[in-house]
Coordinates of C-alpha atoms in Angstrom, one line a residue:
Chain A
M922 CA 77.0 122.4 -130.4
P923 CA 79.8 123.9 -128.4
A924 CA 82.6 125.5 -130.3
L925 CA 86.2 124.5 -129.5
V926 CA 86.8 128.0 -128.0
E927 CA 83.9 127.5 -125.7
I928 CA 85.2 124.1 -124.4
Q929 CA 88.6 125.8 -124.0
A930 CA 87.0 128.6 -122.0
A931 CA 85.2 126.1 -119.8
A932 CA 88.5 124.2 -119.2
E933 CA 90.1 127.5 -118.2
Q934 CA 87.3 128.3 -115.8
L935 CA 87.6 124.8 -114.2
R936 CA 91.4 125.0 -113.8
G937 CA 92.3 125.2 -110.1
R938 CA 88.7 124.3 -109.0
I939 CA 88.9 120.7 -110.0
H940 CA 91.8 118.2 -110.4
R941 CA 93.9 117.7 -113.5
T942 CA 93.6 113.9 -113.5
P943 CA 96.6 111.8 -114.6
L944 CA 97.0 109.7 -117.8
L945 CA 98.3 106.3 -116.6
T946 CA 99.8 103.3 -118.3
S947 CA 99.8 99.7 -117.3
T948 CA 102.3 97.1 -118.5
A949 CA 99.9 94.3 -117.5
L950 CA 96.9 95.7 -119.4
D951 CA 99.1 96.3 -122.4
A952 CA 100.3 92.7 -122.3
Q953 CA 96.7 91.5 -122.2
F954 CA 95.1 93.9 -124.7
A955 CA 97.6 95.6 -126.9
G956 CA 99.0 94.3 -130.2
G957 CA 102.5 95.2 -131.5
G958 CA 103.0 98.9 -131.3
G959 CA 99.7 99.3 -129.5
E960 CA 99.4 101.0 -126.2
L961 CA 96.6 101.7 -123.7
V962 CA 96.5 104.9 -121.7
L963 CA 94.0 105.3 -118.8
K964 CA 92.5 108.7 -118.0
A965 CA 92.2 108.3 -114.3
E966 CA 89.1 110.4 -113.8
L967 CA 88.1 108.4 -110.8
F968 CA 90.6 110.7 -108.9
Q969 CA 88.5 113.7 -109.9
K970 CA 86.7 115.7 -107.2
T971 CA 83.7 113.7 -105.9
G972 CA 85.1 110.6 -107.6
S973 CA 83.8 111.1 -111.2
F974 CA 83.9 113.2 -114.3
K975 CA 80.5 114.7 -113.5
V976 CA 81.9 117.8 -111.7
R977 CA 83.3 119.1 -115.0
G978 CA 80.0 119.7 -116.6
L979 CA 77.9 120.4 -113.6
L980 CA 80.3 123.0 -112.2
T981 CA 80.5 124.6 -115.6
K982 CA 76.7 124.8 -115.6
L983 CA 76.5 126.4 -112.1
L984 CA 79.1 129.0 -113.0
R985 CA 76.9 130.2 -115.9
L986 CA 73.6 130.5 -114.0
T987 CA 72.0 133.9 -113.7
D988 CA 71.6 135.4 -110.2
D989 CA 68.0 134.6 -110.2
E990 CA 68.6 130.9 -111.2
R991 CA 71.2 130.7 -108.4
R992 CA 68.8 132.2 -105.8
R993 CA 66.1 129.7 -106.6
G994 CA 68.4 126.8 -105.9
V995 CA 69.2 123.9 -108.2
V996 CA 67.9 120.4 -108.6
T997 CA 69.2 117.4 -110.6
V998 CA 68.2 113.8 -111.1
S999 CA 70.9 111.1 -110.8
A1000 CA 72.0 107.5 -110.5
G1001 CA 74.5 108.9 -108.0
N1002 CA 77.6 110.5 -109.4
A1003 CA 75.8 113.6 -110.8
A1004 CA 74.1 114.0 -107.4
G1005 CA 77.4 114.1 -105.5
A1006 CA 79.0 116.4 -108.2
L1007 CA 76.1 118.8 -108.2
A1008 CA 76.0 118.9 -104.4
W1009 CA 79.7 119.6 -104.2
A1010 CA 79.7 122.2 -106.9
A1011 CA 76.6 123.9 -105.4
R1012 CA 78.2 124.0 -102.0
D1013 CA 81.3 125.6 -103.5
A1014 CA 79.2 128.2 -105.3
G1015 CA 76.9 128.8 -102.3
I1016 CA 73.8 127.6 -104.1
P1017 CA 71.2 125.4 -102.3
A1018 CA 71.0 122.0 -104.0
T1019 CA 68.4 119.2 -104.2
V1020 CA 69.0 115.9 -105.8
V1021 CA 66.5 113.3 -106.9
M1022 CA 67.8 109.7 -106.6
A1023 CA 66.4 106.2 -106.7
K1024 CA 66.0 104.5 -103.4
T1025 CA 68.1 101.7 -104.8
A1026 CA 71.1 104.0 -105.6
V1027 CA 74.5 103.0 -104.2
P1028 CA 74.3 104.0 -100.5
A1029 CA 77.8 105.6 -100.7
K1030 CA 76.5 107.9 -103.5
I1031 CA 73.5 108.9 -101.5
D1032 CA 75.7 109.6 -98.4
A1033 CA 78.1 111.6 -100.5
A1034 CA 75.3 114.0 -101.8
R1035 CA 74.1 114.4 -98.2
A1036 CA 77.7 115.0 -96.9
Y1037 CA 78.1 117.8 -99.4
G1038 CA 75.0 119.4 -98.0
A1039 CA 72.3 118.6 -100.6
T1040 CA 68.7 117.8 -99.9
V1041 CA 68.3 114.3 -101.1
E1042 CA 64.9 113.1 -102.4
L1043 CA 64.8 109.3 -102.6
V1044 CA 62.1 108.1 -105.0
E1045 CA 60.7 104.8 -106.3
G1046 CA 59.5 104.4 -109.9
D1047 CA 60.0 107.1 -112.6
L1048 CA 62.9 109.2 -111.5
L1049 CA 62.5 111.7 -114.4
A1050 CA 58.9 112.3 -113.6
A1051 CA 59.7 112.9 -109.9
Y1052 CA 62.5 115.3 -110.9
D1053 CA 60.1 117.3 -113.1
E1054 CA 57.5 117.4 -110.3
I1055 CA 59.9 118.5 -107.6
R1056 CA 61.5 121.1 -109.9
T1057 CA 58.1 122.6 -110.8
E1058 CA 56.5 122.5 -107.3
R1059 CA 59.5 124.1 -105.6
S1060 CA 60.4 126.5 -108.4
L1061 CA 64.0 125.2 -108.5
T1062 CA 66.4 125.7 -111.3
G1063 CA 66.6 122.4 -113.2
V1064 CA 70.1 121.1 -114.0
H1065 CA 69.8 118.2 -116.3
P1066 CA 72.7 115.7 -115.6
F1067 CA 73.6 115.3 -119.3
D1068 CA 71.0 116.8 -121.7
D1069 CA 72.4 120.4 -121.4
E1070 CA 74.7 122.5 -123.6
D1071 CA 76.8 123.8 -120.7
V1072 CA 77.2 120.4 -119.2
I1073 CA 78.4 119.0 -122.5
T1074 CA 80.8 121.9 -122.9
G1075 CA 82.3 121.3 -119.4
H1076 CA 82.7 117.5 -120.0
G1077 CA 84.6 118.4 -123.2
S1078 CA 87.5 119.6 -121.0
L1079 CA 88.4 116.0 -120.4
G1080 CA 88.9 115.5 -124.2
L1081 CA 91.2 118.5 -124.3
E1082 CA 93.3 117.1 -121.5
L1083 CA 93.7 113.7 -123.3
L1084 CA 95.3 115.3 -126.4
E1085 CA 97.3 117.9 -124.4
D1086 CA 98.9 115.0 -122.4
R1087 CA 99.3 112.6 -125.3
P1088 CA 98.7 114.1 -128.8
E1089 CA 99.4 110.6 -130.3
I1090 CA 96.1 109.2 -129.0
D1091 CA 94.2 107.9 -132.0
T1092 CA 91.3 106.1 -130.4
V1093 CA 89.2 107.1 -127.3
L1094 CA 87.0 104.6 -125.5
V1095 CA 84.3 106.3 -123.5
P1096 CA 81.6 104.7 -121.2
I1097 CA 78.0 105.8 -122.2
G1098 CA 75.0 106.4 -119.9
G1099 CA 72.8 109.1 -121.3
G1100 CA 75.5 110.5 -123.6
G1101 CA 76.8 113.4 -121.6
L1102 CA 80.4 112.5 -121.3
I1103 CA 80.9 111.1 -124.8
S1104 CA 79.2 114.0 -126.6
G1105 CA 81.5 116.5 -124.9
V1106 CA 84.6 114.4 -125.3
A1107 CA 83.8 113.5 -128.9
V1108 CA 83.3 117.1 -130.0
A1109 CA 86.5 118.3 -128.2
V1110 CA 88.8 115.6 -129.6
K1111 CA 87.3 115.6 -133.1
L1112 CA 87.6 119.3 -133.5
L1113 CA 91.3 119.1 -132.3
K1114 CA 92.2 116.0 -134.3
P1115 CA 89.6 114.9 -136.9
T1116 CA 91.3 111.6 -137.6
I1117 CA 90.8 110.4 -134.0
R1118 CA 88.3 107.6 -133.5
V1119 CA 85.7 107.8 -130.7
I1120 CA 84.1 104.6 -129.5
G1121 CA 81.3 104.5 -126.9
I1122 CA 80.5 101.5 -124.7
E1123 CA 77.2 100.9 -123.1
P1124 CA 75.7 97.9 -121.2
E1125 CA 73.5 95.5 -123.2
Q1126 CA 70.9 96.0 -120.5
A1127 CA 70.9 99.8 -120.8
D1128 CA 71.6 100.3 -124.5
V1129 CA 69.5 103.4 -125.1
V1130 CA 72.1 105.1 -127.3
S1131 CA 72.5 102.1 -129.6
R1132 CA 68.8 101.9 -129.9
S1133 CA 68.5 105.7 -130.5
L1134 CA 71.2 105.5 -133.3
A1135 CA 69.3 102.6 -134.9
A1136 CA 66.0 104.5 -134.7
G1137 CA 67.5 107.8 -135.9
E1138 CA 66.2 109.6 -132.9
P1139 CA 66.5 109.6 -129.1
Q1140 CA 64.7 106.6 -127.6
R1141 CA 63.5 105.8 -124.1
L1142 CA 63.9 102.5 -122.4
P1143 CA 61.1 101.2 -120.1
T1144 CA 63.7 100.0 -117.7
A1145 CA 67.5 100.2 -117.5
R1146 CA 69.4 98.2 -114.9
S1147 CA 73.1 97.3 -114.8
I1148 CA 75.8 96.6 -112.3
A1149 CA 77.3 99.7 -114.0
D1150 CA 74.7 101.8 -112.2
G1151 CA 76.3 105.0 -113.6
L1152 CA 75.5 103.9 -117.2
A1153 CA 71.9 102.8 -116.6
A1154 CA 70.2 106.0 -118.0
P1155 CA 66.8 105.2 -119.6
I1156 CA 67.1 108.1 -122.1
C1157 CA 69.5 109.5 -124.5
G1158 CA 69.7 113.3 -124.3
T1159 CA 68.2 115.3 -127.2
R1160 CA 71.2 117.6 -127.2
N1161 CA 73.6 114.7 -126.9
F1162 CA 72.1 112.6 -129.7
P1163 CA 73.0 114.7 -132.7
L1164 CA 76.6 115.1 -131.4
I1165 CA 76.9 111.3 -131.0
Q1166 CA 75.5 110.8 -134.5
Q1167 CA 78.0 113.1 -135.9
Y1168 CA 81.1 112.5 -133.9
V1169 CA 81.1 109.0 -132.4
D1170 CA 82.4 106.4 -134.8
D1171 CA 80.9 103.3 -133.1
V1172 CA 78.9 102.3 -130.1
V1173 CA 79.6 98.8 -128.6
R1174 CA 77.4 96.9 -126.2
V1175 CA 78.8 94.8 -123.4
S1176 CA 77.4 92.1 -121.2
E1177 CA 76.9 92.3 -117.4
D1178 CA 79.5 89.5 -117.0
A1179 CA 82.1 91.4 -119.0
L1180 CA 81.5 94.5 -116.9
L1181 CA 82.0 92.5 -113.7
Q1182 CA 85.1 90.7 -115.0
A1183 CA 86.6 93.9 -116.4
T1184 CA 86.1 95.7 -113.0
R1185 CA 87.9 93.0 -111.2
L1186 CA 90.6 92.7 -113.9
V1187 CA 91.4 96.4 -114.0
M1188 CA 91.4 96.7 -110.2
S1189 CA 93.7 93.8 -109.8
R1190 CA 96.1 94.9 -112.5
T1191 CA 96.2 98.7 -111.9
K1192 CA 95.2 99.0 -108.2
L1193 CA 92.6 101.6 -109.2
A1194 CA 89.3 101.2 -107.3
L1195 CA 87.2 101.9 -110.3
E1196 CA 83.4 101.5 -110.4
P1197 CA 81.8 99.2 -112.9
A1198 CA 80.8 102.0 -115.3
A1199 CA 84.4 103.0 -115.6
A1200 CA 85.4 99.4 -116.5
A1201 CA 83.1 99.5 -119.6
P1202 CA 86.0 100.2 -122.1
F1203 CA 87.8 97.1 -120.7
A1204 CA 84.7 95.1 -120.9
A1205 CA 84.6 95.9 -124.6
L1206 CA 88.2 94.8 -125.0
L1207 CA 87.5 91.6 -123.1
E1208 CA 84.6 90.8 -125.5
S1209 CA 86.5 91.8 -128.6
S1210 CA 89.1 89.6 -130.4
A1211 CA 90.9 92.7 -131.8
R1212 CA 94.1 93.8 -130.1
V1213 CA 94.6 97.5 -129.4
A1214 CA 96.5 99.2 -132.2
G1215 CA 98.0 102.7 -131.9
V1216 CA 97.5 104.8 -128.7
T1217 CA 94.1 104.1 -127.3
A1218 CA 92.8 106.1 -124.3
A1219 CA 90.2 104.5 -122.0
V1220 CA 88.3 106.9 -119.8
V1221 CA 88.1 105.5 -116.3
S1222 CA 85.2 107.7 -115.6
G1223 CA 84.6 107.2 -111.8
G1224 CA 85.4 105.3 -108.6
N1225 CA 82.3 105.5 -106.5
L1226 CA 82.1 101.8 -105.8
D1227 CA 79.7 100.3 -103.3
V1228 CA 82.6 99.4 -100.9
A1229 CA 80.1 97.9 -98.4
K1230 CA 80.0 95.0 -100.9
L1231 CA 83.7 94.4 -100.6
A1232 CA 83.8 91.3 -98.5
L1233 CA 87.2 90.3 -97.1
Chain B
M1089 CA 122.3 96.6 -89.1
P1090 CA 122.5 98.2 -92.5
A1091 CA 124.4 101.5 -92.7
L1092 CA 122.7 104.4 -94.4
V1093 CA 125.2 104.2 -97.3
E1094 CA 124.2 100.6 -97.8
I1095 CA 120.5 101.5 -98.0
Q1096 CA 121.4 104.3 -100.4
A1097 CA 123.4 101.9 -102.5
A1098 CA 120.5 99.5 -102.6
A1099 CA 118.2 102.3 -103.7
E1100 CA 120.6 103.2 -106.4
Q1101 CA 120.6 99.6 -107.6
L1102 CA 116.8 99.4 -107.6
R1103 CA 116.4 102.6 -109.6
G1104 CA 115.0 102.0 -113.0
R1105 CA 114.2 98.3 -112.1
I1106 CA 111.2 99.1 -109.9
H1107 CA 108.8 102.0 -109.7
R1108 CA 109.3 105.2 -107.8
T1109 CA 105.9 105.2 -106.1
P1110 CA 104.1 108.5 -105.5
L1111 CA 103.3 110.3 -102.3
L1112 CA 99.6 111.2 -102.4
T1113 CA 97.4 113.5 -100.4
S1114 CA 93.7 113.2 -99.6
T1115 CA 91.5 116.2 -98.6
A1116 CA 88.8 113.7 -97.4
L1117 CA 91.2 111.7 -95.2
D1118 CA 92.8 114.9 -93.8
A1119 CA 89.3 116.2 -92.9
Q1120 CA 88.6 112.9 -91.1
F1121 CA 91.9 112.3 -89.3
A1122 CA 94.1 115.4 -89.2
G1123 CA 94.0 118.2 -86.6
G1124 CA 94.9 121.8 -87.2
G1125 CA 98.2 122.0 -89.1
G1126 CA 98.2 118.2 -89.4
E1127 CA 98.5 116.4 -92.8
L1128 CA 98.5 112.8 -94.0
V1129 CA 100.6 111.7 -96.9
L1130 CA 100.1 108.3 -98.4
K1131 CA 103.1 106.4 -99.8
A1132 CA 101.2 104.6 -102.7
E1133 CA 103.4 101.5 -102.7
L1134 CA 100.4 99.5 -104.0
F1135 CA 101.5 100.8 -107.4
Q1136 CA 104.9 99.1 -107.0
K1137 CA 105.9 96.3 -109.3
T1138 CA 103.9 93.1 -108.3
G1139 CA 101.6 95.3 -106.3
S1140 CA 103.5 95.5 -103.0
F1141 CA 106.8 96.8 -101.4
K1142 CA 108.2 93.3 -101.3
V1143 CA 110.2 93.6 -104.5
R1144 CA 112.4 96.2 -102.9
G1145 CA 114.0 93.8 -100.5
L1146 CA 113.8 90.6 -102.5
L1147 CA 115.3 92.1 -105.7
T1148 CA 118.1 93.6 -103.6
K1149 CA 118.7 90.1 -102.2
L1150 CA 118.8 88.4 -105.6
L1151 CA 121.2 91.0 -107.0
R1152 CA 123.6 90.0 -104.2
L1153 CA 123.6 86.3 -104.5
T1154 CA 126.7 84.4 -105.6
D1155 CA 126.8 82.6 -108.9
D1156 CA 126.5 79.3 -107.1
E1157 CA 123.5 80.5 -105.1
R1158 CA 121.8 81.7 -108.3
R1159 CA 122.5 78.4 -110.1
R1160 CA 120.8 76.4 -107.4
G1161 CA 117.6 78.4 -107.7
V1162 CA 115.8 80.3 -104.9
V1163 CA 113.0 79.4 -102.6
T1164 CA 110.9 81.6 -100.2
V1165 CA 107.9 81.1 -98.0
S1166 CA 105.0 83.6 -98.2
A1167 CA 101.5 84.7 -97.4
G1168 CA 101.5 85.9 -101.0
N1169 CA 103.1 89.1 -101.7
A1170 CA 106.7 87.9 -101.1
A1171 CA 105.9 85.0 -103.5
G1172 CA 104.9 87.2 -106.3
A1173 CA 107.8 89.5 -105.7
L1174 CA 110.4 86.8 -105.6
A1175 CA 108.9 85.1 -108.7
W1176 CA 109.0 88.4 -110.6
A1177 CA 112.5 89.4 -109.4
A1178 CA 113.9 85.9 -110.1
R1179 CA 112.4 85.8 -113.6
D1180 CA 114.0 89.2 -114.2
A1181 CA 117.4 87.8 -113.0
G1182 CA 117.1 84.5 -114.8
I1183 CA 117.0 82.5 -111.6
P1184 CA 114.6 79.5 -111.1
A1185 CA 112.2 80.2 -108.2
T1186 CA 110.1 78.1 -105.9
V1187 CA 107.6 79.6 -103.5
V1188 CA 106.0 77.9 -100.5
M1189 CA 102.5 79.2 -99.9
A1190 CA 99.5 78.1 -97.8
K1191 CA 96.6 76.4 -99.6
T1192 CA 94.4 79.2 -98.1
A1193 CA 96.4 82.0 -99.7
V1194 CA 94.6 84.7 -101.7
P1195 CA 94.0 83.0 -105.1
A1196 CA 95.2 86.0 -107.0
K1197 CA 98.5 85.9 -105.1
I1198 CA 99.0 82.2 -106.0
D1199 CA 98.1 83.0 -109.6
A1200 CA 100.6 85.9 -109.7
A1201 CA 103.5 83.8 -108.5
R1202 CA 102.7 81.2 -111.2
A1203 CA 102.3 83.8 -113.9
Y1204 CA 105.8 85.1 -113.1
G1205 CA 107.0 81.5 -113.7
A1206 CA 107.7 80.3 -110.2
T1207 CA 107.1 76.7 -109.0
V1208 CA 104.3 77.1 -106.4
E1209 CA 104.2 74.6 -103.5
L1210 CA 100.8 74.8 -101.7
V1211 CA 101.0 73.3 -98.2
E1212 CA 98.7 72.8 -95.3
G1213 CA 99.9 73.2 -91.7
D1214 CA 103.3 74.6 -90.8
L1215 CA 104.5 76.8 -93.6
L1216 CA 108.0 77.4 -92.2
A1217 CA 108.6 73.7 -91.6
A1218 CA 107.6 73.0 -95.2
Y1219 CA 109.9 75.7 -96.5
D1220 CA 112.8 74.3 -94.5
E1221 CA 112.1 70.8 -95.8
I1222 CA 111.8 71.9 -99.5
R1223 CA 114.9 74.1 -99.3
T1224 CA 117.0 71.3 -97.8
E1225 CA 115.7 68.4 -100.0
R1226 CA 116.1 70.4 -103.2
S1227 CA 119.4 72.2 -102.3
L1228 CA 117.7 75.5 -103.1
T1229 CA 119.0 78.9 -101.9
G1230 CA 116.7 80.0 -99.2
V1231 CA 115.5 83.6 -99.3
H1232 CA 113.7 84.5 -96.1
P1233 CA 110.9 87.0 -96.9
F1234 CA 111.9 89.3 -94.0
D1235 CA 114.5 87.9 -91.6
D1236 CA 117.4 88.8 -93.9
E1237 CA 119.9 91.7 -93.8
D1238 CA 119.8 92.3 -97.6
V1239 CA 116.0 92.3 -97.6
I1240 CA 115.9 94.8 -94.8
T1241 CA 118.4 97.0 -96.6
G1242 CA 116.3 96.9 -99.8
H1243 CA 113.1 97.7 -97.9
G1244 CA 114.9 100.7 -96.4
S1245 CA 114.8 102.4 -99.8
L1246 CA 111.2 103.2 -99.2
G1247 CA 112.2 105.2 -96.2
L1248 CA 114.7 107.2 -98.2
E1249 CA 112.0 108.1 -100.7
L1250 CA 109.6 109.3 -98.0
L1251 CA 112.1 111.9 -96.8
E1252 CA 113.4 112.8 -100.3
D1253 CA 109.8 113.6 -101.4
R1254 CA 108.7 115.3 -98.1
P1255 CA 111.5 116.2 -95.7
E1256 CA 108.9 117.6 -93.3
I1257 CA 107.5 114.2 -92.4
D1258 CA 107.7 113.7 -88.7
T1259 CA 105.7 110.5 -88.2
V1260 CA 105.6 107.3 -90.3
L1261 CA 102.9 104.7 -89.9
V1262 CA 104.0 101.2 -91.1
P1263 CA 102.0 98.0 -91.2
I1264 CA 103.8 95.1 -89.5
G1265 CA 103.8 91.4 -90.4
G1266 CA 107.1 89.8 -89.4
G1267 CA 108.9 93.1 -89.2
G1268 CA 110.7 93.2 -92.6
L1269 CA 109.3 96.5 -93.9
I1270 CA 109.3 98.4 -90.7
S1271 CA 112.8 97.4 -89.7
G1272 CA 114.2 98.7 -93.0
V1273 CA 112.1 101.8 -93.1
A1274 CA 112.8 102.7 -89.4
V1275 CA 116.6 102.4 -89.8
A1276 CA 116.5 104.5 -93.0
V1277 CA 114.4 107.4 -91.7
K1278 CA 115.9 107.5 -88.2
L1279 CA 119.4 107.7 -89.6
L1280 CA 118.4 110.5 -91.9
K1281 CA 116.2 112.3 -89.3
P1282 CA 116.6 111.1 -85.7
T1283 CA 113.6 113.2 -84.5
I1284 CA 111.1 111.3 -86.7
R1285 CA 108.6 108.9 -85.0
V1286 CA 108.0 105.5 -86.4
I1287 CA 104.8 103.7 -85.4
G1288 CA 104.1 100.1 -86.4
I1289 CA 100.6 98.6 -86.7
E1290 CA 99.7 95.0 -86.4
P1291 CA 96.5 93.0 -86.2
E1292 CA 95.4 92.0 -82.7
Q1293 CA 95.0 88.5 -84.1
A1294 CA 98.6 88.4 -85.4
D1295 CA 100.5 90.5 -82.8
V1296 CA 103.8 88.7 -82.8
V1297 CA 105.9 91.9 -82.7
S1298 CA 104.0 93.3 -79.7
R1299 CA 104.4 90.1 -77.9
S1300 CA 108.1 89.9 -78.8
L1301 CA 108.7 93.4 -77.6
A1302 CA 106.9 92.6 -74.3
A1303 CA 109.0 89.4 -73.9
G1304 CA 112.2 91.0 -74.9
E1305 CA 112.9 88.4 -77.6
P1306 CA 111.3 87.2 -80.8
Q1307 CA 108.2 85.1 -80.1
R1308 CA 106.3 82.6 -82.2
L1309 CA 102.5 82.5 -82.3
P1310 CA 100.8 79.1 -82.6
T1311 CA 98.4 80.6 -85.1
A1312 CA 98.1 84.0 -86.8
R1313 CA 95.0 84.7 -89.0
S1314 CA 93.8 88.1 -90.1
I1315 CA 91.8 89.6 -93.0
A1316 CA 95.1 91.4 -93.4
D1317 CA 96.6 88.2 -94.8
G1318 CA 99.9 90.0 -95.5
L1319 CA 100.4 90.8 -91.8
A1320 CA 99.6 87.3 -90.4
A1321 CA 103.3 86.2 -89.9
P1322 CA 103.6 83.9 -86.9
I1323 CA 107.1 84.9 -86.2
C1324 CA 109.1 88.1 -85.7
G1325 CA 112.5 87.9 -87.5
T1326 CA 115.6 87.6 -85.4
R1327 CA 117.4 90.2 -87.5
N1328 CA 114.3 92.5 -87.5
F1329 CA 113.6 92.4 -83.8
P1330 CA 116.6 94.4 -82.5
L1331 CA 116.1 97.0 -85.1
I1332 CA 112.4 97.3 -84.1
Q1333 CA 113.5 97.5 -80.4
Q1334 CA 115.9 100.3 -81.2
Y1335 CA 114.2 102.3 -83.9
V1336 CA 110.4 101.9 -83.6
D1337 CA 108.8 104.2 -81.2
D1338 CA 105.5 102.3 -80.7
V1339 CA 103.6 99.3 -81.9
V1340 CA 99.8 99.6 -82.0
R1341 CA 97.4 96.6 -82.3
V1342 CA 94.2 96.9 -84.4
S1343 CA 91.0 94.9 -84.5
E1344 CA 89.8 92.9 -87.5
D1345 CA 86.7 95.2 -87.7
A1346 CA 88.9 98.3 -87.8
L1347 CA 91.0 96.7 -90.6
L1348 CA 87.8 96.0 -92.6
Q1349 CA 86.4 99.5 -92.0
A1350 CA 89.7 101.2 -92.8
T1351 CA 90.0 99.2 -96.1
R1352 CA 86.6 100.3 -97.2
L1353 CA 87.1 103.9 -96.0
V1354 CA 90.4 104.5 -97.7
M1355 CA 89.2 102.8 -100.9
S1356 CA 86.1 105.0 -100.9
R1357 CA 87.9 108.2 -100.2
T1358 CA 91.0 107.8 -102.3
K1359 CA 90.0 105.3 -105.0
L1360 CA 93.1 103.3 -104.2
A1361 CA 92.4 99.5 -104.4
L1362 CA 94.5 98.8 -101.3
E1363 CA 94.6 95.4 -99.6
P1364 CA 93.6 95.1 -95.9
A1365 CA 97.3 94.9 -94.7
A1366 CA 97.9 98.3 -96.3
A1367 CA 94.9 99.8 -94.5
A1368 CA 96.5 99.0 -91.1
P1369 CA 97.7 102.6 -90.5
F1370 CA 94.2 103.9 -91.0
A1371 CA 92.7 101.2 -88.8
A1372 CA 94.9 102.6 -86.1
L1373 CA 93.7 106.1 -86.8
L1374 CA 90.1 104.9 -86.7
E1375 CA 90.6 103.4 -83.3
S1376 CA 92.5 106.3 -81.8
S1377 CA 91.0 109.5 -80.5
A1378 CA 94.1 111.5 -81.3
R1379 CA 94.1 113.6 -84.5
V1380 CA 97.1 113.6 -86.8
A1381 CA 99.5 116.4 -86.0
G1382 CA 102.5 117.4 -88.2
V1383 CA 103.1 115.6 -91.4
T1384 CA 102.3 111.9 -91.0
A1385 CA 103.2 109.4 -93.7
A1386 CA 101.1 106.2 -94.0
V1387 CA 102.7 103.4 -96.0
V1388 CA 100.0 101.9 -98.2
S1389 CA 102.0 98.8 -98.6
G1390 CA 100.2 96.8 -101.2
G1391 CA 97.1 96.3 -103.4
N1392 CA 96.8 92.6 -104.0
L1393 CA 93.2 92.3 -103.0
D1394 CA 91.1 89.2 -103.5
V1395 CA 89.0 90.8 -106.2
A1396 CA 86.9 87.7 -106.6
K1397 CA 85.3 88.8 -103.3
L1398 CA 84.2 92.1 -104.9
A1399 CA 80.5 91.5 -105.3
L1400 CA 78.7 94.0 -107.5

């Protein structure tokens, strides 16, 4: 588990290389979701480099590779955002990058990885198996998109920023895929402020973390599909799982319909072009009868929408 | 024509009642559109109250009504954004508001006007004739959405902010509907900085200002339809026209396809959920072979997208 000083060191290393994303408020969302004295703040991480939080952890990882690991080149496996982030970070660091993605990935995410200069391998079937095979065959340095200590440490920088900008935050709502973002953020905010509550949100159709918590160990789903493509990880990371067990107060499951409605709602009210994964905190609010109390931060984790689907 | 001191007084009156919207930059858009030394800055007016610039002029107008005019209640005619803005400003000022809109208006724009408490009259056919009829029959105070001196003065406040935030701006790209925004902005920036260039952009399918300039007097189109619904005004205002003649350097016409591609492009690159009208400056850049030189400001005029059309 990363120590607070390690997360702080990663944040320092990232400063100037990535964006310090703003914490925004919305009168309209407060009117809809907040009770008396309650307030929502939105961590606008969709404005991050490459359009998602992923660069925090992946750049941190690349900055810590040995010379030999760098020379061999890196490879990751991704629904899309980790691919773009790794490609961007690797180009910046002068490291050759390969990304393994599903043929069904959002085309804009595939294009982004290519535009940043990565070799893109599009596969059908078992992504993780293809990743292992390509990594081994080509002697590449594997960079797991979430099940990695350095990646978790780098993602923790987002948690530090939340409390630097608004120390009063008492609840944090974080979308969950394989558990990378939430494990880093939870460790960071709980070490700084033990009374803070951390709630994870995952799609009903890709609820590997809920199932893992129920089983007491990381599970694997046979399939995981969601309109929140960024959250459709079939596995919960072995390094992420114990951190989630220890530091996450609750994990909530949301329907596909709530994800769609939340995406439209937040876009309409805030004018942020968020992707469905980033709308997960609001999907949970839509499906809950409880009003927001205290200062609640929702992590708007990314904005890599499939804009080709925007009919006008 | 409004004097600079009048625009400054309107800006002062608006301060604290509406948002000071940010001027943003985009590495990706600069890479695509800017030449050496060139830079694009985006006036993010989609974050304005009610999601568009319209509140600037309409609130200015309401604040200057006589007691009798206020008591009678106000009415406007609108593709959508002026309706929401008038409804919001009137509620704030305690004035009853009626808005005349087309049955085919973006549903979210109709809902917004109703949510702010306005009486919404949905009509088929000639919107302007319906507006005149309703105004006369009900003895309401007519508030023209653009052909009005106070509205023009209020919109000018956006021009002041551009040069306050970035005095180096040497070109301003402004979407054109009936000419309200561009006439106010052009007067403001030209009075402050006569060397600045102001370029208007309108849809080929709703090019009433281009036609008016060619004819030497305000024209009226039999029909005006565009995916940039906010720009589909069939008339150029009689008060706006001479200001456009005097202060606008050029008016460019853009295709529907360029508007669609520009909306998707800017959303994808900046994560701003802009409406097609607001993408008009970028549609012009897409259709031009010239690269941006100097500091060019694009007014991202609104974000009231029809989010129901966002398929995921």
